Coordinates of C-alpha atoms in Angstrom, one line a residue:
X1 CA -15.5 27.7 -24.0
X2 CA -16.5 24.5 -25.9
X3 CA -19.9 23.0 -25.2
X4 CA -18.5 19.7 -24.1
X5 CA -16.1 21.3 -21.7
X6 CA -18.9 23.5 -20.4
X7 CA -21.1 20.4 -19.8
X8 CA -18.2 18.7 -18.0
X9 CA -18.0 21.6 -15.6
X10 CA -21.8 21.6 -15.1
X11 CA -21.9 17.9 -14.2
X12 CA -19.0 18.2 -11.8
X13 CA -20.8 20.9 -10.0
X14 CA -24.0 18.8 -9.9
X15 CA -22.0 16.0 -8.4
X16 CA -20.6 18.3 -5.7
X17 CA -24.0 19.7 -4.8
X18 CA -25.6 16.3 -4.6
X19 CA -22.8 14.9 -2.4
X20 CA -23.4 17.8 0.0
X21 CA -27.1 17.0 0.1
X22 CA -26.5 13.3 0.6
X23 CA -24.0 13.8 3.5
X24 CA -25.6 16.8 5.4
X25 CA -29.2 17.3 4.4
X26 CA -30.8 14.0 3.3
X27 CA -32.0 12.8 6.7
X28 CA -33.4 16.0 8.2
X29 CA -37.1 17.0 8.0
X30 CA -36.7 20.4 6.4
X31 CA -38.4 19.0 3.2
X32 CA -39.2 22.4 1.6
X33 CA -35.7 23.7 2.2
X34 CA -34.1 20.5 0.7
X35 CA -36.4 20.8 -2.3
X36 CA -35.4 24.3 -3.0
X37 CA -31.7 23.4 -2.4
X38 CA -31.8 20.7 -5.1
X39 CA -33.7 22.9 -7.6
X40 CA -31.4 25.8 -7.0
X41 CA -28.3 23.7 -7.3
X42 CA -29.4 22.5 -10.7
X43 CA -29.8 26.1 -11.9
X44 CA -26.6 27.3 -10.3
X45 CA -24.7 24.4 -11.9
X46 CA -25.6 25.6 -15.4
X47 CA -24.9 29.3 -14.6
X48 CA -21.7 29.0 -12.6
X49 CA -19.4 27.9 -15.6
X50 CA -20.6 30.9 -17.6
X51 CA -19.3 33.4 -15.0
X52 CA -15.7 34.5 -14.8
X53 CA -13.6 35.5 -11.8
X54 CA -10.5 37.2 -13.0
X55 CA -7.4 37.5 -11.0
X56 CA -4.1 39.0 -12.2
X57 CA -0.6 38.0 -11.3
X58 CA 2.8 38.6 -12.7
X59 CA 4.8 35.7 -14.0
X60 CA 8.1 35.3 -15.9
X61 CA 7.7 34.2 -19.5
X62 CA 10.4 31.7 -20.5
X63 CA 11.6 34.0 -23.3
X64 CA 10.0 36.7 -25.4
X65 CA 9.3 36.4 -29.1
X66 CA 11.5 38.7 -31.1
X67 CA 11.4 39.2 -34.9
X68 CA 13.7 41.3 -37.0
X69 CA 12.0 43.9 -39.1
X70 CA 10.6 42.7 -42.4
X71 CA 10.8 45.1 -45.4
X72 CA 7.5 46.7 -46.2
X73 CA 7.3 45.2 -49.7
X74 CA 7.5 41.7 -48.0
X75 CA 4.7 42.6 -45.5
X76 CA 2.3 43.1 -48.4
X77 CA 2.8 39.6 -49.5
X78 CA 2.8 37.9 -46.1
X79 CA -0.8 37.0 -45.5
X80 CA -2.4 33.9 -44.2
X81 CA -4.7 32.1 -46.5
X82 CA -7.4 29.4 -46.4
X83 CA -6.6 25.7 -46.2
X84 CA -8.6 23.7 -48.7
X85 CA -8.1 20.1 -47.8
X86 CA -9.3 17.0 -49.7
X87 CA -11.5 14.7 -47.6
X88 CA -8.7 12.1 -47.7
X89 CA -6.4 14.4 -45.9
X90 CA -8.7 15.1 -43.0
X91 CA -7.2 13.8 -39.7
X92 CA -9.2 11.6 -37.4
X93 CA -10.5 13.6 -34.4
X94 CA -11.7 11.8 -31.3
X95 CA -13.5 14.9 -30.2
X96 CA -15.7 14.7 -33.3
X97 CA -16.6 11.1 -32.3
X98 CA -17.4 12.2 -28.7
X99 CA -19.5 15.1 -30.0
X100 CA -21.4 12.7 -32.3
X101 CA -22.1 10.3 -29.5
X102 CA -23.2 13.1 -27.2
X103 CA -25.6 14.5 -29.9
X104 CA -27.0 11.0 -30.5
X105 CA -27.7 10.7 -26.8
X106 CA -29.5 14.1 -26.8
X107 CA -31.7 12.9 -29.7
X108 CA -32.5 9.6 -28.0
X109 CA -33.4 11.2 -24.6
X110 CA -35.4 14.0 -26.4
X111 CA -37.5 11.3 -28.2
X112 CA -38.1 9.5 -24.9
X113 CA -39.3 12.8 -23.3
X114 CA -41.6 13.5 -26.2
X115 CA -43.0 10.0 -26.1
X116 CA -43.7 10.4 -22.3
X117 CA -45.5 13.7 -23.0
X118 CA -47.6 12.0 -25.8
X119 CA -48.6 9.2 -23.4
X120 CA -49.7 11.7 -20.9
X121 CA -51.7 13.5 -23.5
X122 CA -53.4 10.3 -24.6
X123 CA -54.2 9.5 -20.9
X124 CA -55.7 12.9 -20.4
X125 CA -57.8 12.6 -23.6
X126 CA -59.1 9.2 -22.6
X127 CA -60.0 10.3 -19.1
X128 CA -63.5 11.5 -18.2
X129 CA -63.8 15.0 -16.6
X130 CA -65.6 15.0 -13.3
X131 CA -65.5 18.6 -12.1
X132 CA -63.2 21.6 -11.6
X133 CA -62.0 22.0 -8.0
X134 CA -59.7 24.2 -6.0
X135 CA -56.8 23.3 -3.7
X136 CA -56.6 24.7 -0.2
X137 CA -54.3 27.4 -1.5
X138 CA -57.0 28.4 -4.1
X139 CA -55.3 26.9 -7.2
X140 CA -57.8 25.4 -9.6
X141 CA -57.4 22.0 -11.2
X142 CA -59.4 19.5 -13.2
X143 CA -60.5 16.2 -11.6
X144 CA -60.5 13.4 -14.1
X145 CA -61.5 9.7 -13.9
X146 CA -59.7 6.9 -15.8
X147 CA -60.7 3.2 -16.2
X148 CA -57.0 2.3 -16.5
X149 CA -55.5 0.2 -13.7
X150 CA -53.0 3.0 -12.8
X151 CA -52.2 4.4 -9.4
X152 CA -54.0 7.8 -9.1
X153 CA -51.7 10.7 -10.0
X154 CA -51.5 14.4 -10.6
X155 CA -49.8 16.2 -13.5
X156 CA -49.7 20.0 -13.3
X157 CA -53.4 21.1 -13.0
X158 CA -54.9 17.7 -13.6
X159 CA -55.7 15.1 -11.0
X160 CA -56.5 11.6 -12.4
X161 CA -58.3 9.1 -10.2
X162 CA -58.8 5.5 -11.1
X163 CA -62.4 4.2 -10.8
X164 CA -61.8 2.5 -7.5
X165 CA -60.3 5.5 -5.8
X166 CA -63.3 7.6 -6.9
X167 CA -65.6 5.6 -4.7
X168 CA -63.4 4.4 -1.8
X169 CA -60.4 6.7 -1.3
X170 CA -61.3 9.9 -2.9
X171 CA -60.9 12.4 -0.1
X172 CA -57.6 11.0 1.3
X173 CA -56.0 10.8 -2.2
X174 CA -57.3 14.2 -3.4
X175 CA -55.9 15.9 -0.2
X176 CA -52.5 14.3 -0.9
X177 CA -52.4 15.1 -4.6
X178 CA -53.7 18.7 -4.1
X179 CA -50.4 19.4 -2.3
X180 CA -48.5 18.3 -5.4
X181 CA -50.7 20.5 -7.6
X182 CA -50.6 23.6 -5.3
X183 CA -46.8 23.5 -4.9
X184 CA -46.1 22.8 -8.6
X185 CA -44.2 19.6 -8.1
X186 CA -44.7 18.7 -11.8
X187 CA -42.5 21.7 -12.7
X188 CA -39.7 20.2 -10.6
X189 CA -39.8 16.9 -12.5
X190 CA -40.2 18.7 -15.8
X191 CA -37.1 20.8 -15.2
X192 CA -35.1 17.6 -14.2
X193 CA -36.3 15.9 -17.4
X194 CA -35.1 18.8 -19.6
X195 CA -31.7 18.8 -17.8
X196 CA -31.4 15.1 -18.2
X197 CA -31.7 15.5 -22.0
X198 CA -28.5 17.5 -22.1
X199 CA -26.7 15.7 -19.3
X200 CA -28.0 12.2 -20.2
X201 CA -24.5 10.7 -19.6
X202 CA -24.5 11.8 -15.9
X203 CA -26.1 9.2 -13.5
X204 CA -26.3 11.9 -10.8
X205 CA -29.4 13.3 -12.6
X206 CA -31.3 10.1 -11.8
X207 CA -30.3 10.5 -8.1
X208 CA -31.6 14.1 -8.3
X209 CA -34.9 13.0 -9.7
X210 CA -35.2 10.2 -7.1
X211 CA -34.4 12.7 -4.3
X212 CA -36.9 15.2 -5.5
X213 CA -39.6 12.6 -5.9
X214 CA -39.0 11.5 -2.3
X215 CA -39.2 15.1 -1.1
X216 CA -42.5 15.6 -3.0
X217 CA -44.1 12.7 -1.2
X218 CA -42.7 13.7 2.2
X219 CA -44.1 17.2 1.7
X220 CA -47.5 15.9 0.7
X221 CA -47.6 13.4 3.6
X222 CA -46.7 16.1 6.1
X223 CA -50.3 17.4 6.0
X224 CA -51.1 14.3 8.1
X225 CA -50.7 15.2 11.8
X226 CA -51.2 13.7 15.2
X227 CA -53.5 10.7 15.6
X228 CA -54.2 10.6 11.9
X229 CA -50.7 9.3 11.1
X230 CA -51.2 5.6 12.1
X231 CA -54.5 5.2 10.1
X232 CA -52.9 6.9 7.2
X233 CA -49.9 4.5 7.4
X234 CA -52.3 1.5 7.6
X235 CA -54.0 2.9 4.5
X236 CA -50.8 3.0 2.6
X237 CA -50.1 -0.6 3.4
X238 CA -53.6 -1.7 2.4
X239 CA -53.7 0.4 -0.8
X240 CA -53.6 -1.9 -3.9
X241 CA -50.3 -1.8 -5.7
X242 CA -50.9 -0.4 -9.1
X243 CA -48.6 0.4 -12.0
X244 CA -47.3 4.0 -12.2
X245 CA -49.1 6.0 -14.9
X246 CA -46.2 8.1 -16.0
X247 CA -42.7 9.1 -15.0
X248 CA -43.6 12.8 -15.3
X249 CA -46.5 12.8 -12.9
X250 CA -46.8 12.6 -9.1
X251 CA -48.3 9.1 -8.4
X252 CA -50.1 8.7 -5.1
X253 CA -48.5 5.3 -4.4
X254 CA -45.0 4.1 -5.3
X255 CA -44.1 0.9 -3.5
X256 CA -40.4 1.7 -3.5
X257 CA -41.1 4.8 -1.3
X258 CA -43.5 3.2 1.1
X259 CA -41.0 2.4 3.9
X260 CA -39.4 5.8 3.6
X261 CA -42.7 7.7 3.5
X262 CA -43.9 6.1 6.7
X263 CA -40.5 6.5 8.4
X264 CA -40.4 10.2 7.6
X265 CA -44.1 10.7 8.5
X266 CA -43.5 9.2 12.0
X267 CA -40.1 10.8 12.5
X268 CA -39.7 13.5 15.0
X269 CA -39.2 16.9 13.3
X270 CA -35.5 18.0 13.1
X271 CA -34.6 20.7 15.7
X272 CA -34.1 24.2 14.4
X273 CA -30.5 24.3 15.2
X274 CA -29.9 21.7 12.4
X275 CA -30.8 24.4 9.9
X276 CA -27.3 25.7 10.5
X277 CA -26.0 23.0 8.2
X278 CA -27.2 25.1 5.3
X279 CA -24.6 27.7 6.2
X280 CA -21.9 25.2 4.9
X281 CA -23.4 25.7 1.4
X282 CA -21.6 29.1 1.3
X283 CA -18.0 27.7 1.4
X284 CA -19.0 25.0 -1.0
X285 CA -20.2 27.5 -3.6
X286 CA -17.1 29.7 -3.0
X287 CA -14.7 26.8 -3.5
X288 CA -16.5 25.6 -6.6
X289 CA -16.6 29.1 -7.9
X290 CA -12.9 29.6 -7.6
X291 CA -11.9 26.4 -9.3
X292 CA -14.6 26.5 -12.0
X293 CA -15.1 30.2 -12.7
X294 CA -11.6 31.5 -12.1
X295 CA -9.8 32.8 -15.2
X296 CA -6.1 33.4 -14.9
X297 CA -4.9 36.7 -16.4
X298 CA -1.2 36.7 -16.9
X299 CA 1.0 39.8 -17.3
X300 CA 4.5 39.7 -18.6
X301 CA 7.3 41.8 -17.4
X302 CA 9.4 42.3 -20.5
X303 CA 11.9 44.5 -18.7
X304 CA 13.2 41.4 -16.9
X305 CA 13.8 39.4 -20.0
X306 CA 16.5 39.6 -22.7
X307 CA 16.6 37.0 -25.5
X308 CA 19.7 35.1 -26.7
X309 CA 21.5 37.0 -29.4
X310 CA 24.3 36.5 -32.0
X311 CA 27.2 38.7 -30.9
X312 CA 26.7 42.0 -32.8
X313 CA 23.0 41.5 -33.3
X314 CA 20.9 40.1 -36.1
X315 CA 22.5 42.2 -38.8
X316 CA 25.9 40.7 -37.8
X317 CA 24.4 37.2 -38.0
X318 CA 23.0 37.9 -41.5
X319 CA 26.4 39.0 -42.6
X320 CA 28.0 36.0 -41.1
X321 CA 25.5 33.6 -42.8
X322 CA 25.8 35.3 -46.2
X323 CA 29.6 35.1 -46.0
X324 CA 29.7 31.3 -45.1
X325 CA 26.8 29.8 -47.0
X326 CA 27.3 28.5 -50.5
X327 CA 24.6 27.2 -52.7
X328 CA 24.8 23.5 -53.7
X329 CA 25.6 22.7 -57.3
X330 CA 22.8 22.7 -59.9
X331 CA 19.7 24.7 -60.2
X332 CA 19.0 27.0 -57.3
X333 CA 15.9 26.4 -55.2
X334 CA 13.8 29.1 -53.7
X335 CA 12.1 28.7 -50.3
X336 CA 12.5 28.9 -46.5
X337 CA 14.4 26.6 -44.2
X338 CA 13.4 26.5 -40.6
X339 CA 16.1 25.6 -38.1
X340 CA 16.3 25.6 -34.3
X341 CA 18.9 25.2 -31.6
X342 CA 19.5 25.6 -27.9
X343 CA 21.8 28.4 -26.5
X344 CA 22.9 27.3 -23.1
X345 CA 24.0 29.6 -20.3
X346 CA 27.6 29.8 -21.7
X347 CA 26.4 30.8 -25.1
X348 CA 27.2 27.4 -26.6
X349 CA 24.9 26.0 -29.3
X350 CA 23.4 22.5 -28.8
X351 CA 20.5 20.4 -30.0
X352 CA 20.7 21.7 -33.6
X353 CA 17.7 20.8 -35.7
X354 CA 16.3 21.5 -39.2
X355 CA 12.6 21.6 -38.5
X356 CA 11.4 22.2 -42.1
X357 CA 13.8 22.2 -45.1
X358 CA 14.0 22.3 -48.8
X359 CA 16.2 19.5 -50.0
X360 CA 18.8 17.3 -48.2
X361 CA 21.8 19.1 -49.7
X362 CA 20.4 22.5 -48.9
X363 CA 19.5 21.4 -45.4
X364 CA 23.0 20.1 -44.7
X365 CA 24.7 23.2 -46.0
X366 CA 22.5 25.4 -43.7
X367 CA 23.1 23.1 -40.7
X368 CA 26.9 23.1 -41.3
X369 CA 27.0 26.9 -41.3
X370 CA 25.0 27.1 -38.1
X371 CA 27.1 24.4 -36.3
X372 CA 30.2 26.5 -37.1
X373 CA 28.8 29.7 -35.6
X374 CA 30.7 31.3 -32.7
X375 CA 29.1 31.3 -29.3
X376 CA 26.0 33.5 -28.8
X377 CA 25.2 35.8 -26.0
X378 CA 22.9 33.7 -23.8
X379 CA 19.4 34.9 -22.8
X380 CA 19.0 36.6 -19.5
X381 CA 16.3 36.7 -16.9
X382 CA 16.7 39.3 -14.3
X383 CA 20.3 39.7 -15.4
X384 CA 21.1 36.0 -14.9
X385 CA 22.0 33.8 -17.9
X386 CA 19.3 31.2 -18.8
X387 CA 19.1 28.4 -21.4
X388 CA 16.8 29.1 -24.4
X389 CA 15.8 27.7 -27.7
X390 CA 16.2 29.9 -30.9
X391 CA 14.1 29.4 -34.0
X392 CA 15.4 30.7 -37.3
X393 CA 13.6 31.1 -40.7
X394 CA 16.2 31.5 -43.5
X395 CA 14.9 32.5 -46.9
X396 CA 17.0 31.3 -49.9
X397 CA 16.7 32.2 -53.5
X398 CA 14.3 35.0 -53.0
X399 CA 14.6 38.4 -51.3
X400 CA 17.3 37.4 -48.8
X401 CA 16.3 37.5 -45.1
X402 CA 16.5 35.8 -41.8
X403 CA 14.0 35.9 -39.0
X404 CA 14.9 34.8 -35.5
X405 CA 12.1 33.7 -33.2
X406 CA 13.3 33.4 -29.6
X407 CA 10.7 31.3 -27.7
X408 CA 9.6 27.9 -26.6
X409 CA 7.3 27.5 -29.6
X410 CA 7.9 26.9 -33.3
X411 CA 7.4 29.8 -35.7
X412 CA 4.4 28.4 -37.6
X413 CA 1.1 30.2 -37.2
X414 CA -1.4 28.0 -35.4
X415 CA -4.3 30.3 -34.8
X416 CA -7.5 31.3 -36.7
X417 CA -7.5 33.5 -39.8
X418 CA -10.5 35.7 -40.7
X419 CA -10.7 37.4 -44.1
X420 CA -13.5 40.0 -44.5
X421 CA -15.4 38.4 -41.6
X422 CA -15.1 34.8 -42.9
X423 CA -13.1 32.2 -41.1
X424 CA -10.5 30.9 -43.6
X425 CA -8.2 28.6 -41.6
X426 CA -8.5 27.2 -38.1
X427 CA -7.1 23.7 -38.2
X428 CA -3.6 23.7 -39.6
X429 CA -0.2 25.3 -38.8
X430 CA 1.1 27.5 -41.6
X431 CA 4.6 28.3 -42.5
X432 CA 5.6 31.4 -44.5
X433 CA 5.8 29.6 -47.8
X434 CA 2.4 28.2 -47.3
X435 CA 1.1 31.7 -46.7
X436 CA 2.4 32.7 -50.1
X437 CA 0.8 29.7 -51.8
X438 CA -2.5 30.2 -50.1
X439 CA -2.5 33.9 -50.8
X440 CA -2.6 33.1 -54.5
X441 CA -5.8 31.0 -54.0
X442 CA -7.8 33.6 -52.2
X443 CA -9.7 35.8 -54.6
X444 CA -10.8 38.5 -52.2
X445 CA -7.1 39.3 -51.4
X446 CA -5.9 39.4 -55.0
X447 CA -4.9 42.9 -56.2
X448 CA -6.5 44.5 -53.2
X449 CA -4.7 46.5 -50.5
X450 CA -5.2 44.6 -47.3
X451 CA -5.3 45.7 -43.7
X452 CA -4.7 43.4 -40.7
X453 CA -5.3 43.3 -37.0
X454 CA -3.5 40.4 -35.2
X455 CA -4.7 39.5 -31.7
X456 CA -2.2 37.4 -29.8
X457 CA -2.6 35.5 -26.5
X458 CA -5.1 33.2 -25.0
X459 CA -8.4 35.0 -24.6
X460 CA -11.6 33.2 -23.6
X461 CA -13.8 35.5 -25.7
X462 CA -11.9 34.6 -28.9
X463 CA -12.0 30.9 -28.0
X464 CA -15.7 31.0 -27.4
X465 CA -16.3 32.6 -30.8
X466 CA -13.7 30.9 -33.0
X467 CA -12.9 27.6 -31.2
X468 CA -10.0 26.1 -29.4
X469 CA -7.4 27.1 -32.0
X470 CA -8.1 30.7 -31.2
X471 CA -5.9 30.3 -28.1
X472 CA -3.0 30.7 -30.4
X473 CA -4.4 34.0 -31.7
X474 CA -6.7 35.4 -34.4
X475 CA -5.6 37.3 -37.5
X476 CA -8.2 39.6 -39.1
X477 CA -7.5 40.5 -42.7
X478 CA -9.6 43.1 -44.5
X479 CA -9.7 44.4 -48.1
X480 CA -12.6 46.5 -49.4
X481 CA -14.5 46.2 -46.1
X482 CA -12.4 47.7 -43.3
X483 CA -13.8 47.2 -39.9
X484 CA -14.0 49.7 -37.1
X485 CA -11.3 49.1 -34.5
X486 CA -11.6 50.4 -31.0
X487 CA -8.8 50.1 -28.5
X488 CA -9.3 51.4 -25.0
X489 CA -12.2 53.6 -26.2
X490 CA -10.1 55.2 -29.0
X491 CA -11.7 54.7 -32.5
X492 CA -10.1 54.3 -35.8
X493 CA -11.0 52.6 -39.1
X494 CA -8.5 49.8 -40.0
X495 CA -8.0 50.9 -43.6
X496 CA -4.3 50.5 -44.6
X497 CA -3.4 49.4 -41.1
X498 CA -1.2 46.5 -39.9
X499 CA -1.0 46.1 -36.2
X500 CA -0.8 43.5 -33.5
X501 CA -2.0 43.3 -29.8
X502 CA -1.5 41.1 -26.9
X503 CA -5.0 40.3 -25.5
X504 CA -4.3 37.8 -22.6
X505 CA -5.6 40.4 -20.2
X506 CA -8.3 42.2 -22.2
X507 CA -12.0 42.3 -22.8
X508 CA -12.8 41.7 -26.5
X509 CA -16.0 42.1 -28.5
X510 CA -16.3 41.1 -32.2
X511 CA -19.4 42.8 -33.5
X512 CA -21.2 41.8 -36.7
X513 CA -21.9 44.6 -39.2
X514 CA -25.5 45.1 -38.2
X515 CA -24.8 45.2 -34.5
X516 CA -21.7 47.5 -35.0
X517 CA -23.7 49.9 -37.2
X518 CA -26.5 50.1 -34.7
X519 CA -24.0 50.9 -31.9
X520 CA -21.5 53.1 -33.7
X521 CA -23.3 54.4 -36.8
X522 CA -22.1 54.3 -40.4
X523 CA -18.4 53.9 -39.4
X524 CA -19.3 50.4 -38.0
X525 CA -21.1 49.2 -41.1
X526 CA -18.4 46.5 -41.8
X527 CA -18.3 45.3 -38.2
X528 CA -16.1 46.3 -35.2
X529 CA -13.4 44.9 -33.0
X530 CA -13.6 46.4 -29.5
X531 CA -10.7 45.8 -27.1
X532 CA -10.3 47.1 -23.5
X533 CA -7.3 46.3 -21.4
X534 CA -8.3 45.2 -17.8
X535 CA -5.3 46.8 -16.1

């Protein structure tokens, strides 16, 4: 999966978790439970999109892809080659702009985080150590004094008191801040700051930080019990308003939280039965898991499908075309013409189109021959006629041949090409004549016997490794470095092999040479392709 799509899922999950907290949990007094819920929801939000829930079902493909057999001497020449584009030919891509904006945001928020850490470091360096103390839980911390007019605060194992609090409010403030230190509240804020760097565009993260900051203060204030609550509330009102020292620490006093802190401190504790609200987290996680982690695995029942066909088969069609096509006057051209048309349920041909041609006079000659064809035998699904589109590739001037592609897609290759482990093409559709031209420009394939493994179908492992174009398939071409190929635990070296596999419902591993050699020995020295069907 792409990084941006992954982050989109993460932020949608964060939104769902926070909405649940706001509606069901925000007003109860289970402060520790709420704290762990928020922290765990952040971690789960990043892990959930990485998991996969696979479920299989059978569906009917519109029409199968069928190709007539290509002579073996032609196969040796039909290889996909790199696309070497000039910069002026590069197409504008909005996703590149989005990625650039996202990375710029990551850089900016990373700098802000680093600057905040530097400020804390400077504050600690400029503060005077008083002594080393222990919290009630036995955790050691350093007590420091600062001459700055900041509100006293704690940061990890450091408690910094301003000069007034040292003399007038030391015990009350240290008791409060020791709770922050002993429970590691600084780690919570640190985690949220790191997450905010990568999800800087999501305003929900600021709500998460605000919610956690509130909970930290409610937890620290909860040590005040009974008759001590009223004097403590009066002390909060009387405490001098001071600037916050740092967004990463736990300041003793934040005026924006004063009202809520007192309300929560005076509030009657939530009854135990209200803890049952946390049970609703389970269906929330299940629903999000289904929609975010589910991966459809589709199986095709080829037995139920029959493609449209020229009466008598492809051989009869070739004979028909050869008997009716006449070359235009003048020098003969060589090349491929790609045509398509619809065969309706009666076998009639409609919507004729020349998708890619040679020259107008050649294109019109081919179109006239196709228009004059007799009715075809329509495609059938479960023995019932269905409408279908037929794609034809007609080769003229070279070795004569016709390939029929019965599907809802054009016959160009749109996937990723890998030659001897290197990605050659991943951003352009290639027709057969372009294959030939690019073949001549690839040094590693010249005068070498090549082997190939074609993986067809949308497989998430291939998309994760080679990008979104891999959903159209990946072709591996090998010359002097044949890879080890393992299909359903059966091993074979791909030397002099040309094969193709559907991998929609398969687990795939593409192992680098070092990893493959470590796992399979010398036979994996050039890398390995490991495929296991999941049915």
